[in-house]
mmCIF file of N, CA, C and O in Angstrom:
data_model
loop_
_atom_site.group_PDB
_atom_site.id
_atom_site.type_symbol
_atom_site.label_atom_id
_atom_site.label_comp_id
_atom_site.label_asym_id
_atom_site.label_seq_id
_atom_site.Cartn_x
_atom_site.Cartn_y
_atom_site.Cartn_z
ATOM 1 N N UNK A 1 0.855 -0.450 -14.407
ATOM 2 C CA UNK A 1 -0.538 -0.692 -14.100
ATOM 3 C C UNK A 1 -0.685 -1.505 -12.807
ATOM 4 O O UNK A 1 -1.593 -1.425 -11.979
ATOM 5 N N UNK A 2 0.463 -2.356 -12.801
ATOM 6 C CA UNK A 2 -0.216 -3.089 -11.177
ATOM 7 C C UNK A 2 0.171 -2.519 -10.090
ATOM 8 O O UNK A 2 -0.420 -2.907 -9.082
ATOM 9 N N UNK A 3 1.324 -1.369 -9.883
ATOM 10 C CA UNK A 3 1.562 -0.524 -9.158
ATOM 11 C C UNK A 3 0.031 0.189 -8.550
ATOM 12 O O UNK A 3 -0.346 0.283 -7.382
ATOM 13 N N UNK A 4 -0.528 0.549 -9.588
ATOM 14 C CA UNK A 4 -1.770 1.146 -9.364
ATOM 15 C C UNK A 4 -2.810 0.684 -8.869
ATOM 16 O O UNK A 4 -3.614 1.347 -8.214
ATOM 17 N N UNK A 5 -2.904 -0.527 -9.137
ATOM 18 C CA UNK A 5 -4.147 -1.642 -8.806
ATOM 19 C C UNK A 5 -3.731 -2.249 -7.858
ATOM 20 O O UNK A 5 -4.501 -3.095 -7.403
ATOM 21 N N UNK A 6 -2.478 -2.092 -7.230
ATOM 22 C CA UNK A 6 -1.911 -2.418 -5.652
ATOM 23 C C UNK A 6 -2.346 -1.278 -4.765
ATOM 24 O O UNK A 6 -2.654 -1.553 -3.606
ATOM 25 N N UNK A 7 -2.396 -0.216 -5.120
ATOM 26 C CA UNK A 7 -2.502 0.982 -4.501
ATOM 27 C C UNK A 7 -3.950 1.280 -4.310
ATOM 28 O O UNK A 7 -4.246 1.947 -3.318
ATOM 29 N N UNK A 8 -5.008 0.839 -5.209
ATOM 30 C CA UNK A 8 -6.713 1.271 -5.375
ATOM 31 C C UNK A 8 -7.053 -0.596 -4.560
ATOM 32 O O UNK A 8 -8.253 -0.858 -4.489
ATOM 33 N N UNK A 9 -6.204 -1.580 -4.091
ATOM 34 C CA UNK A 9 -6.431 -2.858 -3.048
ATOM 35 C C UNK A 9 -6.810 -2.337 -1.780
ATOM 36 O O UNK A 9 -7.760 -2.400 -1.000
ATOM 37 N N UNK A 10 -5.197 -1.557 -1.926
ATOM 38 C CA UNK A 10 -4.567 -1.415 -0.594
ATOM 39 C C UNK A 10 -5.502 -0.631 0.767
ATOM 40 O O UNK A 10 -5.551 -1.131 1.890
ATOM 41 N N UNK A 11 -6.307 0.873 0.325
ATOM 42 C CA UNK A 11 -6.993 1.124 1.121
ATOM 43 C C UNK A 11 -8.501 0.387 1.247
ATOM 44 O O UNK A 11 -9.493 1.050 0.940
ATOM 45 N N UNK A 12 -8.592 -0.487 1.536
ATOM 46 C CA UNK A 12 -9.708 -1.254 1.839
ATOM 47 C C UNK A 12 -9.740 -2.343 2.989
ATOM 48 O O UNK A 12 -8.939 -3.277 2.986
ATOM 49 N N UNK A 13 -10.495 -2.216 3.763
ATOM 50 C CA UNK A 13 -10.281 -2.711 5.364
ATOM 51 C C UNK A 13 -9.716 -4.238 5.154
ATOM 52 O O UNK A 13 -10.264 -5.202 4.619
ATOM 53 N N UNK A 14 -8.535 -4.123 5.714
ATOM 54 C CA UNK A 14 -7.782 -5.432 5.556
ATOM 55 C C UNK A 14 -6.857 -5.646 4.721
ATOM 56 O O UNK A 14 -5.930 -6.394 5.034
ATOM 57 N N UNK A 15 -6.909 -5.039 3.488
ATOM 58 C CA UNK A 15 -6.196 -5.253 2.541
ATOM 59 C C UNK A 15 -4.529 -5.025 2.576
ATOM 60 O O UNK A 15 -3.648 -5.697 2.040
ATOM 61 N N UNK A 16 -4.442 -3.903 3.353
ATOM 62 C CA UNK A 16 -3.357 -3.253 3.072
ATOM 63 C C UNK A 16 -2.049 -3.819 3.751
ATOM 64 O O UNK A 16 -0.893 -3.449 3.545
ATOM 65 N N UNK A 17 -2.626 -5.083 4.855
ATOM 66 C CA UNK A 17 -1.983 -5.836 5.396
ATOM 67 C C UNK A 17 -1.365 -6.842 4.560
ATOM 68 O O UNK A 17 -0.189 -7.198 4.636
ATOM 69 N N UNK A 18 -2.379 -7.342 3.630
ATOM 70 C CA UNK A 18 -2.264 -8.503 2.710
ATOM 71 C C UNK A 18 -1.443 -8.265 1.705
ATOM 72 O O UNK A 18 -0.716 -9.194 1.352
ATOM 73 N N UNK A 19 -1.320 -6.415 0.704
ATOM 74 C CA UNK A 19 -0.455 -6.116 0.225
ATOM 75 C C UNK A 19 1.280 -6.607 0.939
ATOM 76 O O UNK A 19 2.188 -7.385 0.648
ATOM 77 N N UNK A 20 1.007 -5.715 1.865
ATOM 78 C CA UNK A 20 2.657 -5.486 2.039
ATOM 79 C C UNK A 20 3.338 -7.163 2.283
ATOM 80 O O UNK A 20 4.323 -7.519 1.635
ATOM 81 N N UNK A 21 2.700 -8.025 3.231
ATOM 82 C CA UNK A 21 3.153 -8.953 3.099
ATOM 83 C C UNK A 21 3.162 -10.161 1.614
ATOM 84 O O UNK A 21 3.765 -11.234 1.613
ATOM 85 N N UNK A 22 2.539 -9.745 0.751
ATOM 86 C CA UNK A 22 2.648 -10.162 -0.699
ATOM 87 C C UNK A 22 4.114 -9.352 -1.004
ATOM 88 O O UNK A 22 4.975 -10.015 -1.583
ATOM 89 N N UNK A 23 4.345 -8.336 -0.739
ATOM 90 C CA UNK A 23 5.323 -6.910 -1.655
ATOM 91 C C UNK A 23 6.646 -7.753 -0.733
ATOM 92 O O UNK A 23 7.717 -7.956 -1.304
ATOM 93 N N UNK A 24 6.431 -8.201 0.728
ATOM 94 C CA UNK A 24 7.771 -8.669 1.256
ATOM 95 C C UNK A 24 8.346 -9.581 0.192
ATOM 96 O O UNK A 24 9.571 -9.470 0.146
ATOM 97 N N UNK A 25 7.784 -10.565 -0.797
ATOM 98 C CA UNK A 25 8.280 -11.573 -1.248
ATOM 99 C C UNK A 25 8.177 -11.302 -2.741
ATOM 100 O O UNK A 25 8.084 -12.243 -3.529
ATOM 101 N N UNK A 26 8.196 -9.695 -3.260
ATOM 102 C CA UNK A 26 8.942 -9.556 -4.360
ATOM 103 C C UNK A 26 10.458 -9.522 -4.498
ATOM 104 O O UNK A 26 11.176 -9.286 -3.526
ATOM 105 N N UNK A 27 10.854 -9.719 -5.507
ATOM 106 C CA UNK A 27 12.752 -9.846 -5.777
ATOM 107 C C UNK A 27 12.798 -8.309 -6.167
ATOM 108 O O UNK A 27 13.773 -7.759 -5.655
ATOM 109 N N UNK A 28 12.057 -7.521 -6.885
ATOM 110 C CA UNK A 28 11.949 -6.572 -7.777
ATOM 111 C C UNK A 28 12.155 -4.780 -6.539
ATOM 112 O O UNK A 28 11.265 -4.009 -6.180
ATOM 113 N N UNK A 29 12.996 -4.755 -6.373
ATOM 114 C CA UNK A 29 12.991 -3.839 -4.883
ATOM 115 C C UNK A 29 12.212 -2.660 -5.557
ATOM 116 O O UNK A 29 11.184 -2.173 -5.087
ATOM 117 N N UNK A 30 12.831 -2.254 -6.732
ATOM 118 C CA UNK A 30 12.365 -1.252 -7.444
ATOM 119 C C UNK A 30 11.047 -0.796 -7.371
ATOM 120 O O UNK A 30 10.737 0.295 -6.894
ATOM 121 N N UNK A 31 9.941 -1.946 -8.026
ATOM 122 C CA UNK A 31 8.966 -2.244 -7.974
ATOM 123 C C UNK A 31 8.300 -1.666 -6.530
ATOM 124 O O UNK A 31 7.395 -0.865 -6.299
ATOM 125 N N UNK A 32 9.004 -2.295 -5.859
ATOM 126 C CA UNK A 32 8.531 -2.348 -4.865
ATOM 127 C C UNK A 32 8.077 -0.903 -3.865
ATOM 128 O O UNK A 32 7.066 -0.577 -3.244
ATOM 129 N N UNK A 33 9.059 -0.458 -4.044
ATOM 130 C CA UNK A 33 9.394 0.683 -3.469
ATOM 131 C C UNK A 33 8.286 1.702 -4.401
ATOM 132 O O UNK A 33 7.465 2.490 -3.932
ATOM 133 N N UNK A 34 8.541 1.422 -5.774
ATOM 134 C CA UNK A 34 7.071 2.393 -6.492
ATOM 135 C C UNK A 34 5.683 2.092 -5.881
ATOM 136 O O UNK A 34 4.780 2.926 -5.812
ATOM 137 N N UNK A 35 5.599 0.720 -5.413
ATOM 138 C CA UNK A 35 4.150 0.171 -4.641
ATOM 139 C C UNK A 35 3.599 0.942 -3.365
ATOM 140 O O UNK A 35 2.460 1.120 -2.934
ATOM 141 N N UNK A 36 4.927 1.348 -2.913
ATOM 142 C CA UNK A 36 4.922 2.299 -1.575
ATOM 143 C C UNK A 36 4.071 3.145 -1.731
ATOM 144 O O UNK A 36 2.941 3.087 -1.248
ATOM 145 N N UNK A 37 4.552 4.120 -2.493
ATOM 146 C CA UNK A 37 4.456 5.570 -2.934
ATOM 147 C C UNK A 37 3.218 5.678 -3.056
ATOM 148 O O UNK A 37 2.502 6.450 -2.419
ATOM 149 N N UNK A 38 2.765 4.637 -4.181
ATOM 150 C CA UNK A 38 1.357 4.610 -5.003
ATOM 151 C C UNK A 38 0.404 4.483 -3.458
ATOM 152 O O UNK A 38 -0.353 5.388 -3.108
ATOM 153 N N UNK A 39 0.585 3.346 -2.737
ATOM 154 C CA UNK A 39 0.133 3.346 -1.858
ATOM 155 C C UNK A 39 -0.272 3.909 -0.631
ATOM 156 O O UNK A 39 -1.374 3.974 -0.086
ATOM 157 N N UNK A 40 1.067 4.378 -0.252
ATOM 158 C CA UNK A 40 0.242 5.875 0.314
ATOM 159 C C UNK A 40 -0.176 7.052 -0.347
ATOM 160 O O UNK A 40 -1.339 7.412 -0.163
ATOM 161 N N UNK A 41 0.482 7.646 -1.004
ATOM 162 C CA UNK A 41 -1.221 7.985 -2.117
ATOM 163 C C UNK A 41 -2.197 8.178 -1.991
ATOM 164 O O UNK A 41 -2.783 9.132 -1.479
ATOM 165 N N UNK A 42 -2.796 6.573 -2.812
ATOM 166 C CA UNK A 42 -4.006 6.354 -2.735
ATOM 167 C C UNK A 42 -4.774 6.740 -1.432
ATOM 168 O O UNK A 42 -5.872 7.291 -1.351
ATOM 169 N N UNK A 43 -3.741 6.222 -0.185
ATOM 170 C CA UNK A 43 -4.229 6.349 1.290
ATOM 171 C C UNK A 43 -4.910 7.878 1.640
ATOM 172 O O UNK A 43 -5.872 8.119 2.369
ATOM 173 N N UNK A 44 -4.177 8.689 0.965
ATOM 174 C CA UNK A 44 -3.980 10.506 1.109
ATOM 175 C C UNK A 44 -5.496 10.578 0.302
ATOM 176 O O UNK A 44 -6.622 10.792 0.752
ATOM 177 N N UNK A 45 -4.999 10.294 -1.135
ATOM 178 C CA UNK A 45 -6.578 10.829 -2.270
ATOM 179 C C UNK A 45 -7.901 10.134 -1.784
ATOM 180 O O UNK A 45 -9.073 10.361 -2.083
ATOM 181 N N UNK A 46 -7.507 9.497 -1.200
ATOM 182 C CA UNK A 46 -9.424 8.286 -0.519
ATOM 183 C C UNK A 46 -9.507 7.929 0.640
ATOM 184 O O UNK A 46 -9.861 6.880 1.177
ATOM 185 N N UNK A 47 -9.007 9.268 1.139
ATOM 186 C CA UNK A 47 -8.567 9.561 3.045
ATOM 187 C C UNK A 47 -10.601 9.429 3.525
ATOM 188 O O UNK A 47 -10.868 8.800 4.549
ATOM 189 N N UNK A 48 -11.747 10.036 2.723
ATOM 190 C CA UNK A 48 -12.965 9.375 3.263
ATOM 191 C C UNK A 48 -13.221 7.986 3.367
ATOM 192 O O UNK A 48 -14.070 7.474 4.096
ATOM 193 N N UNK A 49 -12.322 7.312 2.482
ATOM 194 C CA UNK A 49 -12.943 6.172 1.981
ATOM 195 C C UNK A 49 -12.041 4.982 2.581
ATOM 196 O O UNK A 49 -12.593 3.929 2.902
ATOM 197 N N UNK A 50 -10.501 5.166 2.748
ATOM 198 C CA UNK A 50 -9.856 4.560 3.537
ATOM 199 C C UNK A 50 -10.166 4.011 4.799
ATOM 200 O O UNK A 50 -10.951 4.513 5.603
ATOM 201 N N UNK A 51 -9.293 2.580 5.007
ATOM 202 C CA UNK A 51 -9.362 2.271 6.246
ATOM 203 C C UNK A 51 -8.483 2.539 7.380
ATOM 204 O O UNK A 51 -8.570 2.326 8.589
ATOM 205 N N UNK A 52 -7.540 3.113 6.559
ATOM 206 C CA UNK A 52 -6.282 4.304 7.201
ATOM 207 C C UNK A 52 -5.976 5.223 6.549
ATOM 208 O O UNK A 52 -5.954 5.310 5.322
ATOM 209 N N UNK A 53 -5.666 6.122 7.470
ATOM 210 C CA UNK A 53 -4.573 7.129 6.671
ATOM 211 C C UNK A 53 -3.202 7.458 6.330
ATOM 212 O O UNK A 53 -2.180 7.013 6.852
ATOM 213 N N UNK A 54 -3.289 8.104 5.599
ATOM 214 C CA UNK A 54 -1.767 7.581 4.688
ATOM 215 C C UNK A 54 -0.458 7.628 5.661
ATOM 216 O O UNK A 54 0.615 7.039 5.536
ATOM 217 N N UNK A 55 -0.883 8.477 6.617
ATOM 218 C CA UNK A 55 0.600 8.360 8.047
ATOM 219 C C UNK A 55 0.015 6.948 8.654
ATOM 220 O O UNK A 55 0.953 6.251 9.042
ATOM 221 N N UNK A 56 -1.050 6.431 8.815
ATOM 222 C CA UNK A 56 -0.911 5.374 9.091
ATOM 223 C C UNK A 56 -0.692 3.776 8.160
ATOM 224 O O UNK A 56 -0.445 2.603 8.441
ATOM 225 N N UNK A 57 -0.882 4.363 7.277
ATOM 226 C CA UNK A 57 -0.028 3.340 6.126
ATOM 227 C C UNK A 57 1.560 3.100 5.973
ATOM 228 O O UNK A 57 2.229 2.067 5.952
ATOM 229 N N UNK A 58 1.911 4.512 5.871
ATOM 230 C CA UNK A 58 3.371 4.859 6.091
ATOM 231 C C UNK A 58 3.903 3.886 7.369
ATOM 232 O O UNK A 58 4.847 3.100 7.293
ATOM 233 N N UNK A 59 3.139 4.111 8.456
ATOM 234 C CA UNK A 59 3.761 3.735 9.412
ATOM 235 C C UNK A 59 3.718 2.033 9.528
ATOM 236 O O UNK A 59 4.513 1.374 10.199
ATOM 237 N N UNK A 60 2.871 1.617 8.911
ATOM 238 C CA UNK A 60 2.236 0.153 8.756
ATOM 239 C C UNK A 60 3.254 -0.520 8.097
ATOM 240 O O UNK A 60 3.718 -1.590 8.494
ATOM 241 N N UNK A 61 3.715 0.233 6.834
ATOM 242 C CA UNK A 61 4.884 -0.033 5.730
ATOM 243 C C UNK A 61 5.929 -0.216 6.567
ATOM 244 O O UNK A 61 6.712 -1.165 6.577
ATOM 245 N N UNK A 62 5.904 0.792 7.310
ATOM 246 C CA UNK A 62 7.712 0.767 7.674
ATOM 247 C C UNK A 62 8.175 -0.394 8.720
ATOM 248 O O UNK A 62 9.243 -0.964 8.942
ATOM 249 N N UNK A 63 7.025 -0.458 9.185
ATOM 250 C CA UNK A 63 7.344 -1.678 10.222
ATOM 251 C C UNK A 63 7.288 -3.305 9.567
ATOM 252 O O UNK A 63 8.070 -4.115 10.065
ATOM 253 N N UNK A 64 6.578 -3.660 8.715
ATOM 254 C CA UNK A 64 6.459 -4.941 8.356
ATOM 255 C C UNK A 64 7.104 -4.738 6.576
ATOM 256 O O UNK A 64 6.499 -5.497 5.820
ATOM 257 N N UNK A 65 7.660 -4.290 6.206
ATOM 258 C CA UNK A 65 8.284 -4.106 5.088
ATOM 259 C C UNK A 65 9.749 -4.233 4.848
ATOM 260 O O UNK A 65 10.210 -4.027 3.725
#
């Protein structure tokens, strides 16, 4: 469930910044790495509603992650 409710944060202007640097300072890599997924995702399914899109999430991830 919080995989999910990281992922329905994440596209919302600003947020998605605040995720990943929260996700840097999990121990749980696993976790973590499911947070990804969910997250871009969400980015893809609420591409109107997003404040990015999910290649630009992806790309957001990969650099500060």
């Amino acid at each position: 469930m919080i995989i999910h409710v990281l992922g329905q944060i994440s596209y919302k202007e600003g947020c998605l910044e605040k995720v990943v640097q929260n996700l840097r300072e999990w121990e749980n890599k696993e976790l973590v790495q499911e947070a990804i997924i969910e997250i871009i995702d969400v980015h893809q399914r609420y591409i109107d509603f997003s404040d990015k899109t999910a290649e630009e999430a992806q790309i957001y991830i990969s650099k500060h992650l």
